[in-house]
PDB file of C-alpha atoms in Angstrom:
ATOM      1  CA  MET A 288      71.109 144.259 132.801  1.00  0.00           C
ATOM      2  CA  THR A 289      72.877 144.982 136.033  1.00  0.00           C
ATOM      3  CA  THR A 290      71.212 146.123 139.232  1.00  0.00           C
ATOM      4  CA  GLY A 291      69.626 149.544 139.085  1.00  0.00           C
ATOM      5  CA  GLN A 292      69.892 149.970 135.287  1.00  0.00           C
ATOM      6  CA  HIS A 293      66.707 150.829 133.411  1.00  0.00           C
ATOM      7  CA  ARG A 294      65.872 149.859 129.890  1.00  0.00           C
ATOM      8  CA  ALA A 295      64.583 153.347 129.191  1.00  0.00           C
ATOM      9  CA  ALA A 296      67.987 154.793 130.064  1.00  0.00           C
ATOM     10  CA  GLN A 297      69.846 152.113 128.113  1.00  0.00           C
ATOM     11  CA  PRO A 298      68.147 151.847 124.711  1.00  0.00           C
ATOM     12  CA  GLU A 299      71.090 149.993 123.234  1.00  0.00           C
ATOM     13  CA  THR A 300      70.733 147.122 125.718  1.00  0.00           C
ATOM     14  CA  GLY A 301      70.568 143.828 123.884  1.00  0.00           C
ATOM     15  CA  PRO A 302      70.905 140.110 124.401  1.00  0.00           C
ATOM     16  CA  GLN A 303      74.643 140.418 125.040  1.00  0.00           C
ATOM     17  CA  ASP A 304      74.027 142.784 127.963  1.00  0.00           C
ATOM     18  CA  GLU A 305      71.457 140.409 129.412  1.00  0.00           C
ATOM     19  CA  GLU A 306      74.017 137.597 129.386  1.00  0.00           C
ATOM     20  CA  ARG A 307      76.339 139.579 131.651  1.00  0.00           C
ATOM     21  CA  LEU A 308      74.095 138.826 134.645  1.00  0.00           C
ATOM     22  CA  PRO A 309      74.634 135.222 135.732  1.00  0.00           C
ATOM     23  CA  THR A 310      71.651 132.935 135.951  1.00  0.00           C
ATOM     24  CA  ILE A 311      70.044 132.174 139.295  1.00  0.00           C
ATOM     25  CA  ALA A 312      71.688 128.737 139.301  1.00  0.00           C
ATOM     26  CA  GLU A 313      75.103 130.230 138.555  1.00  0.00           C
ATOM     27  CA  GLN A 314      74.776 132.832 141.306  1.00  0.00           C
ATOM     28  CA  MET A 315      73.606 130.205 143.796  1.00  0.00           C
ATOM     29  CA  ALA A 316      76.466 127.883 142.861  1.00  0.00           C
ATOM     30  CA  ASP A 317      79.038 130.655 143.191  1.00  0.00           C
ATOM     31  CA  GLN A 318      77.913 131.759 146.645  1.00  0.00           C
ATOM     32  CA  LEU A 319      77.413 128.263 148.020  1.00  0.00           C
ATOM     33  CA  GLY A 320      80.470 126.765 146.329  1.00  0.00           C
ATOM     34  CA  GLY A 321      78.319 124.207 144.515  1.00  0.00           C
ATOM     35  CA  TRP A 322      77.367 120.855 145.994  1.00  0.00           C
ATOM     36  CA  ARG A 323      81.029 120.170 146.718  1.00  0.00           C
ATOM     37  CA  GLY A 324      81.308 123.391 148.708  1.00  0.00           C
ATOM     38  CA  LEU A 325      78.185 122.523 150.682  1.00  0.00           C
ATOM     39  CA  VAL A 326      79.476 119.075 151.544  1.00  0.00           C
ATOM     40  CA  GLU A 327      83.023 120.140 152.324  1.00  0.00           C
ATOM     41  CA  SER A 328      81.929 122.943 154.646  1.00  0.00           C
ATOM     42  CA  SER A 329      79.766 120.528 156.632  1.00  0.00           C
ATOM     43  CA  ILE A 330      82.207 117.623 156.919  1.00  0.00           C
ATOM     44  CA  PRO A 331      84.376 119.023 159.771  1.00  0.00           C
ATOM     45  CA  VAL A 332      81.304 119.732 161.904  1.00  0.00           C
ATOM     46  CA  VAL A 333      79.873 116.273 161.176  1.00  0.00           C
ATOM     47  CA  VAL A 334      83.219 114.722 162.113  1.00  0.00           C
ATOM     48  CA  PHE A 335      83.278 116.647 165.383  1.00  0.00           C
ATOM     49  CA  VAL A 336      79.700 115.709 166.311  1.00  0.00           C
ATOM     50  CA  VAL A 337      80.166 112.007 165.522  1.00  0.00           C
ATOM     51  CA  ALA A 338      83.646 111.711 167.042  1.00  0.00           C
ATOM     52  CA  ASN A 339      82.531 113.442 170.216  1.00  0.00           C
ATOM     53  CA  ILE A 340      79.531 111.122 170.594  1.00  0.00           C
ATOM     54  CA  ILE A 341      81.558 107.941 170.233  1.00  0.00           C
ATOM     55  CA  GLY A 342      84.714 109.226 171.914  1.00  0.00           C
ATOM     56  CA  GLU A 343      86.079 112.169 173.846  1.00  0.00           C
ATOM     57  CA  LEU A 344      86.271 115.894 173.240  1.00  0.00           C
ATOM     58  CA  ARG A 345      89.938 116.378 172.376  1.00  0.00           C
ATOM     59  CA  PRO A 346      90.157 113.570 169.797  1.00  0.00           C
ATOM     60  CA  ALA A 347      87.016 115.043 168.217  1.00  0.00           C
ATOM     61  CA  VAL A 348      88.627 118.484 168.085  1.00  0.00           C
ATOM     62  CA  ILE A 349      91.779 117.067 166.503  1.00  0.00           C
ATOM     63  CA  ALA A 350      89.787 115.058 163.974  1.00  0.00           C
ATOM     64  CA  SER A 351      87.640 118.030 162.895  1.00  0.00           C
ATOM     65  CA  VAL A 352      90.628 120.334 162.440  1.00  0.00           C
ATOM     66  CA  ALA A 353      92.570 117.629 160.578  1.00  0.00           C
ATOM     67  CA  VAL A 354      89.673 117.083 158.176  1.00  0.00           C
ATOM     68  CA  ALA A 355      89.304 120.825 157.579  1.00  0.00           C
ATOM     69  CA  LEU A 356      93.038 121.091 156.819  1.00  0.00           C
ATOM     70  CA  LEU A 357      92.837 118.098 154.490  1.00  0.00           C
ATOM     71  CA  ILE A 358      89.951 119.603 152.544  1.00  0.00           C
ATOM     72  CA  ALA A 359      91.746 122.926 152.159  1.00  0.00           C
ATOM     73  CA  GLY A 360      94.932 121.124 151.086  1.00  0.00           C
ATOM     74  CA  LEU A 361      93.113 119.036 148.476  1.00  0.00           C
ATOM     75  CA  ARG A 362      91.474 122.109 146.981  1.00  0.00           C
ATOM     76  CA  LEU A 363      94.809 123.893 146.845  1.00  0.00           C
ATOM     77  CA  ALA A 364      96.521 120.900 145.212  1.00  0.00           C
ATOM     78  CA  GLN A 365      93.739 120.679 142.606  1.00  0.00           C
ATOM     79  CA  ARG A 366      94.013 124.426 141.920  1.00  0.00           C
ATOM     80  CA  ARG A 367      90.385 124.896 142.874  1.00  0.00           C
ATOM     81  CA  PRO A 368      89.003 127.993 144.654  1.00  0.00           C
ATOM     82  CA  ILE A 369      89.720 127.651 148.359  1.00  0.00           C
ATOM     83  CA  ARG A 370      87.576 130.559 149.642  1.00  0.00           C
ATOM     84  CA  HIS A 371      84.889 128.291 151.102  1.00  0.00           C
ATOM     85  CA  ALA A 372      87.451 125.835 152.471  1.00  0.00           C
ATOM     86  CA  VAL A 373      89.445 128.613 154.148  1.00  0.00           C
ATOM     87  CA  ASN A 374      86.298 130.152 155.655  1.00  0.00           C
ATOM     88  CA  GLY A 375      85.303 126.765 157.031  1.00  0.00           C
ATOM     89  CA  LEU A 376      88.792 126.076 158.342  1.00  0.00           C
ATOM     90  CA  PHE A 377      88.922 129.448 160.086  1.00  0.00           C
ATOM     91  CA  GLY A 378      85.597 128.860 161.846  1.00  0.00           C
ATOM     92  CA  VAL A 379      86.486 125.313 162.845  1.00  0.00           C
ATOM     93  CA  ALA A 380      89.895 126.370 164.172  1.00  0.00           C
ATOM     94  CA  ILE A 381      88.476 129.088 166.445  1.00  0.00           C
ATOM     95  CA  GLY A 382      85.745 126.828 167.795  1.00  0.00           C
ATOM     96  CA  ALA A 383      88.193 123.981 168.292  1.00  0.00           C
ATOM     97  CA  ALA A 384      90.590 126.223 170.212  1.00  0.00           C
ATOM     98  CA  MET A 385      87.817 127.412 172.522  1.00  0.00           C
ATOM     99  CA  ALA A 386      86.535 123.877 173.146  1.00  0.00           C
ATOM    100  CA  TRP A 387      90.073 122.606 173.757  1.00  0.00           C
ATOM    101  CA  ARG A 388      90.773 125.342 176.278  1.00  0.00           C
ATOM    102  CA  SER A 389      87.512 125.096 178.211  1.00  0.00           C
ATOM    103  CA  GLY A 390      87.082 121.345 177.961  1.00  0.00           C
ATOM    104  CA  GLU A 391      83.412 121.774 177.011  1.00  0.00           C
ATOM    105  CA  GLU A 392      82.225 120.583 173.617  1.00  0.00           C
ATOM    106  CA  ARG A 393      79.508 123.225 173.406  1.00  0.00           C
ATOM    107  CA  ASP A 394      82.188 125.913 173.106  1.00  0.00           C
ATOM    108  CA  PHE A 395      83.041 124.488 169.678  1.00  0.00           C
ATOM    109  CA  TYR A 396      79.846 126.154 168.446  1.00  0.00           C
ATOM    110  CA  LEU A 397      80.148 129.413 170.402  1.00  0.00           C
ATOM    111  CA  PRO A 398      81.993 131.442 167.716  1.00  0.00           C
ATOM    112  CA  GLY A 399      79.283 130.621 165.196  1.00  0.00           C
ATOM    113  CA  ILE A 400      76.565 131.661 167.642  1.00  0.00           C
ATOM    114  CA  LEU A 401      78.258 134.974 168.426  1.00  0.00           C
ATOM    115  CA  TYR A 402      78.888 135.640 164.734  1.00  0.00           C
ATOM    116  CA  GLY A 403      75.258 134.880 163.936  1.00  0.00           C
ATOM    117  CA  ILE A 404      73.980 137.294 166.572  1.00  0.00           C
ATOM    118  CA  GLY A 405      76.268 140.055 165.339  1.00  0.00           C
ATOM    119  CA  TYR A 406      75.362 139.441 161.710  1.00  0.00           C
ATOM    120  CA  GLY A 407      71.624 139.403 162.399  1.00  0.00           C
ATOM    121  CA  VAL A 408      71.754 142.632 164.418  1.00  0.00           C
ATOM    122  CA  ALA A 409      73.887 144.319 161.749  1.00  0.00           C
ATOM    123  CA  LEU A 410      71.351 143.370 159.081  1.00  0.00           C
ATOM    124  CA  LEU A 411      68.431 144.859 161.006  1.00  0.00           C
ATOM    125  CA  ILE A 412      70.342 148.042 161.856  1.00  0.00           C
ATOM    126  CA  SER A 413      71.357 148.535 158.221  1.00  0.00           C
ATOM    127  CA  ALA A 414      67.713 148.189 157.168  1.00  0.00           C
ATOM    128  CA  ALA A 415      66.590 150.668 159.837  1.00  0.00           C
ATOM    129  CA  ILE A 416      68.988 153.350 158.594  1.00  0.00           C
ATOM    130  CA  ARG A 417      68.083 152.750 154.935  1.00  0.00           C
ATOM    131  CA  GLN A 418      71.468 151.267 154.057  1.00  0.00           C
ATOM    132  CA  PRO A 419      70.356 147.650 153.558  1.00  0.00           C
ATOM    133  CA  LEU A 420      73.311 145.341 153.884  1.00  0.00           C
ATOM    134  CA  VAL A 421      71.900 142.856 151.378  1.00  0.00           C
ATOM    135  CA  GLY A 422      71.935 145.605 148.751  1.00  0.00           C
ATOM    136  CA  TRP A 423      75.596 146.395 149.334  1.00  0.00           C
ATOM    137  CA  ILE A 424      76.522 142.706 149.326  1.00  0.00           C
ATOM    138  CA  TRP A 425      74.640 142.351 146.036  1.00  0.00           C
ATOM    139  CA  SER A 426      76.643 145.248 144.610  1.00  0.00           C
ATOM    140  CA  VAL A 427      79.928 143.576 145.512  1.00  0.00           C
ATOM    141  CA  LEU A 428      79.143 139.967 144.599  1.00  0.00           C
ATOM    142  CA  VAL A 429      76.793 140.330 141.623  1.00  0.00           C
ATOM    143  CA  ALA A 430      76.768 143.873 140.234  1.00  0.00           C
ATOM    144  CA  LYS A 431      80.575 144.183 139.914  1.00  0.00           C
ATOM    145  CA  GLY A 432      80.743 147.028 142.408  1.00  0.00           C
ATOM    146  CA  ARG A 433      77.910 149.062 140.902  1.00  0.00           C
ATOM    147  CA  SER A 434      75.452 150.648 143.322  1.00  0.00           C
ATOM    148  CA  GLU A 435      72.897 152.316 141.030  1.00  0.00           C
ATOM    149  CA  TRP A 436      70.191 150.618 143.065  1.00  0.00           C
ATOM    150  CA  ARG A 437      70.630 153.449 145.603  1.00  0.00           C
ATOM    151  CA  ASN A 438      68.970 155.777 143.069  1.00  0.00           C
ATOM    152  CA  ASP A 439      65.988 153.489 142.519  1.00  0.00           C
ATOM    153  CA  PRO A 440      63.389 153.774 145.333  1.00  0.00           C
ATOM    154  CA  LYS A 441      61.836 150.447 144.347  1.00  0.00           C
ATOM    155  CA  LEU A 442      65.150 148.612 144.611  1.00  0.00           C
ATOM    156  CA  VAL A 443      66.001 150.355 147.872  1.00  0.00           C
ATOM    157  CA  ARG A 444      62.658 149.184 149.251  1.00  0.00           C
ATOM    158  CA  THR A 445      63.228 145.659 147.897  1.00  0.00           C
ATOM    159  CA  PHE A 446      66.704 145.358 149.390  1.00  0.00           C
ATOM    160  CA  THR A 447      65.456 146.777 152.695  1.00  0.00           C
ATOM    161  CA  GLN A 448      62.705 144.147 152.896  1.00  0.00           C
ATOM    162  CA  LEU A 449      65.154 141.382 151.969  1.00  0.00           C
ATOM    163  CA  THR A 450      67.620 142.605 154.588  1.00  0.00           C
ATOM    164  CA  VAL A 451      64.931 142.484 157.283  1.00  0.00           C
ATOM    165  CA  LEU A 452      64.038 138.952 156.172  1.00  0.00           C
ATOM    166  CA  TRP A 453      67.673 137.858 156.397  1.00  0.00           C
ATOM    167  CA  GLY A 454      68.078 139.479 159.810  1.00  0.00           C
ATOM    168  CA  VAL A 455      64.961 137.910 161.300  1.00  0.00           C
ATOM    169  CA  VAL A 456      65.755 134.425 159.990  1.00  0.00           C
ATOM    170  CA  TRP A 457      69.386 134.700 161.088  1.00  0.00           C
ATOM    171  CA  LEU A 458      68.450 135.730 164.635  1.00  0.00           C
ATOM    172  CA  ALA A 459      65.789 133.032 164.820  1.00  0.00           C
ATOM    173  CA  LYS A 460      68.129 130.209 163.884  1.00  0.00           C
ATOM    174  CA  VAL A 461      70.951 131.483 166.088  1.00  0.00           C
ATOM    175  CA  GLY A 462      68.427 131.885 168.907  1.00  0.00           C
ATOM    176  CA  VAL A 463      67.664 128.171 168.745  1.00  0.00           C
ATOM    177  CA  GLN A 464      71.365 127.359 168.924  1.00  0.00           C
ATOM    178  CA  ALA A 465      71.927 129.810 171.786  1.00  0.00           C
ATOM    179  CA  GLY A 466      69.097 128.201 173.749  1.00  0.00           C
ATOM    180  CA  LEU A 467      70.621 124.758 173.305  1.00  0.00           C
ATOM    181  CA  TYR A 468      74.041 126.133 174.258  1.00  0.00           C
ATOM    182  CA  LEU A 469      72.728 127.613 177.514  1.00  0.00           C
ATOM    183  CA  ALA A 470      70.853 124.403 178.250  1.00  0.00           C
ATOM    184  CA  HIS A 471      74.060 122.346 177.797  1.00  0.00           C
ATOM    185  CA  GLN A 472      72.371 120.238 175.111  1.00  0.00           C
ATOM    186  CA  ASP A 473      75.646 119.579 173.329  1.00  0.00           C
ATOM    187  CA  THR A 474      74.590 116.834 170.920  1.00  0.00           C
ATOM    188  CA  ALA A 475      71.362 118.618 169.992  1.00  0.00           C
ATOM    189  CA  LEU A 476      73.400 121.777 169.444  1.00  0.00           C
ATOM    190  CA  GLY A 477      75.617 119.965 166.952  1.00  0.00           C
ATOM    191  CA  VAL A 478      72.608 118.643 165.066  1.00  0.00           C
ATOM    192  CA  ALA A 479      71.008 122.107 165.067  1.00  0.00           C
ATOM    193  CA  ARG A 480      74.236 123.606 163.697  1.00  0.00           C
ATOM    194  CA  LEU A 481      74.007 121.282 160.704  1.00  0.00           C
ATOM    195  CA  VAL A 482      70.263 121.536 160.106  1.00  0.00           C
ATOM    196  CA  LEU A 483      70.132 125.312 160.557  1.00  0.00           C
ATOM    197  CA  GLY A 484      73.303 125.957 158.593  1.00  0.00           C
ATOM    198  CA  PHE A 485      73.141 125.855 154.813  1.00  0.00           C
ATOM    199  CA  PRO A 486      69.453 124.962 154.223  1.00  0.00           C
ATOM    200  CA  PRO A 487      68.119 128.344 155.499  1.00  0.00           C
ATOM    201  CA  TYR A 488      71.045 130.156 153.855  1.00  0.00           C
ATOM    202  CA  ALA A 489      70.369 128.509 150.499  1.00  0.00           C
ATOM    203  CA  LEU A 490      66.657 129.314 150.726  1.00  0.00           C
ATOM    204  CA  LEU A 491      67.312 132.967 151.610  1.00  0.00           C
ATOM    205  CA  LEU A 492      69.816 133.265 148.786  1.00  0.00           C
ATOM    206  CA  LEU A 493      67.356 131.786 146.297  1.00  0.00           C
ATOM    207  CA  ILE A 494      64.610 134.183 147.428  1.00  0.00           C
ATOM    208  CA  THR A 495      67.007 137.137 147.177  1.00  0.00           C
ATOM    209  CA  VAL A 496      68.311 136.323 143.701  1.00  0.00           C
ATOM    210  CA  TRP A 497      64.838 135.602 142.331  1.00  0.00           C
ATOM    211  CA  THR A 498      63.309 138.746 143.858  1.00  0.00           C
ATOM    212  CA  VAL A 499      66.020 141.144 142.693  1.00  0.00           C
ATOM    213  CA  ARG A 500      66.131 139.701 139.186  1.00  0.00           C
ATOM    214  CA  ARG A 501      62.340 139.974 138.941  1.00  0.00           C
ATOM    215  CA  VAL A 502      62.340 143.606 140.072  1.00  0.00           C
ATOM    216  CA  THR A 503      65.232 144.670 137.821  1.00  0.00           C
ATOM    217  CA  ARG A 504      63.664 143.019 134.790  1.00  0.00           C
ATOM    218  CA  GLU A 505      60.202 144.506 135.192  1.00  0.00           C
ATOM    219  CA  PRO A 506      59.461 146.714 132.151  1.00  0.00           C
ATOM    220  CA  GLN A 507      59.495 150.427 132.850  1.00  0.00           C
ATOM    221  CA  PRO A 508      56.269 152.386 132.161  1.00  0.00           C
ATOM    222  CA  ALA A 509      56.221 154.004 128.719  1.00  0.00           C
ATOM    223  CA  PRO A 510      56.370 157.816 128.673  1.00  0.00           C
ATOM    224  CA  LEU A 511      53.069 159.636 128.163  1.00  0.00           C
ATOM    225  CA  PRO A 512      52.458 161.065 124.664  1.00  0.00           C
ATOM    226  CA  GLY A 513      53.830 164.583 124.433  1.00  0.00           C
ATOM    227  CA  ALA A 514      55.877 164.203 127.627  1.00  0.00           C
TER     228      ALA A 514
END
């Protein structure tokens, strides 16, 4: 059963319809790119942090970009989805360019900090105007473009609460990174980028998938006799 559909309105719904909604594990794997996607997206940042500690800034920048290009190339050669690799390469390239130009390693992380602030603010604004961004993202990524949840007050409320949760967590983790950036704690900033990257994202995604699936699968109240 897709988001916003009710059993009462779909009496013909059967086991085949239920199978159309991927399992929680499948949805998590798709959005995170599986364990391989998690590892590959983190490798360029790890390379930059380590190379910058043991060497200089520009070799670290070159090494991180080279690794990101290698990962994207390997995925392309193996005919595997490259969405996660391209996203990672794009972020690494912008940060590397800024760090190269300024000569300060902390600028490698600046694009991610700015993106995180913008994303967190956008989430909270969308919740405030009753257009929760998490709901619309769910429609695109899970519900195959359907947006029936807009007609279900309970789902609107659920997506609004989830959007606020995402916004608060996103601003909190980016706030830590921004503080380290302003304090010129470059090495600590690199570690924070790794620790506060995918673990909070994976946890938020798990909470979102579990919550929405629970709400959409709750049985609808039976109509009163004679109604």
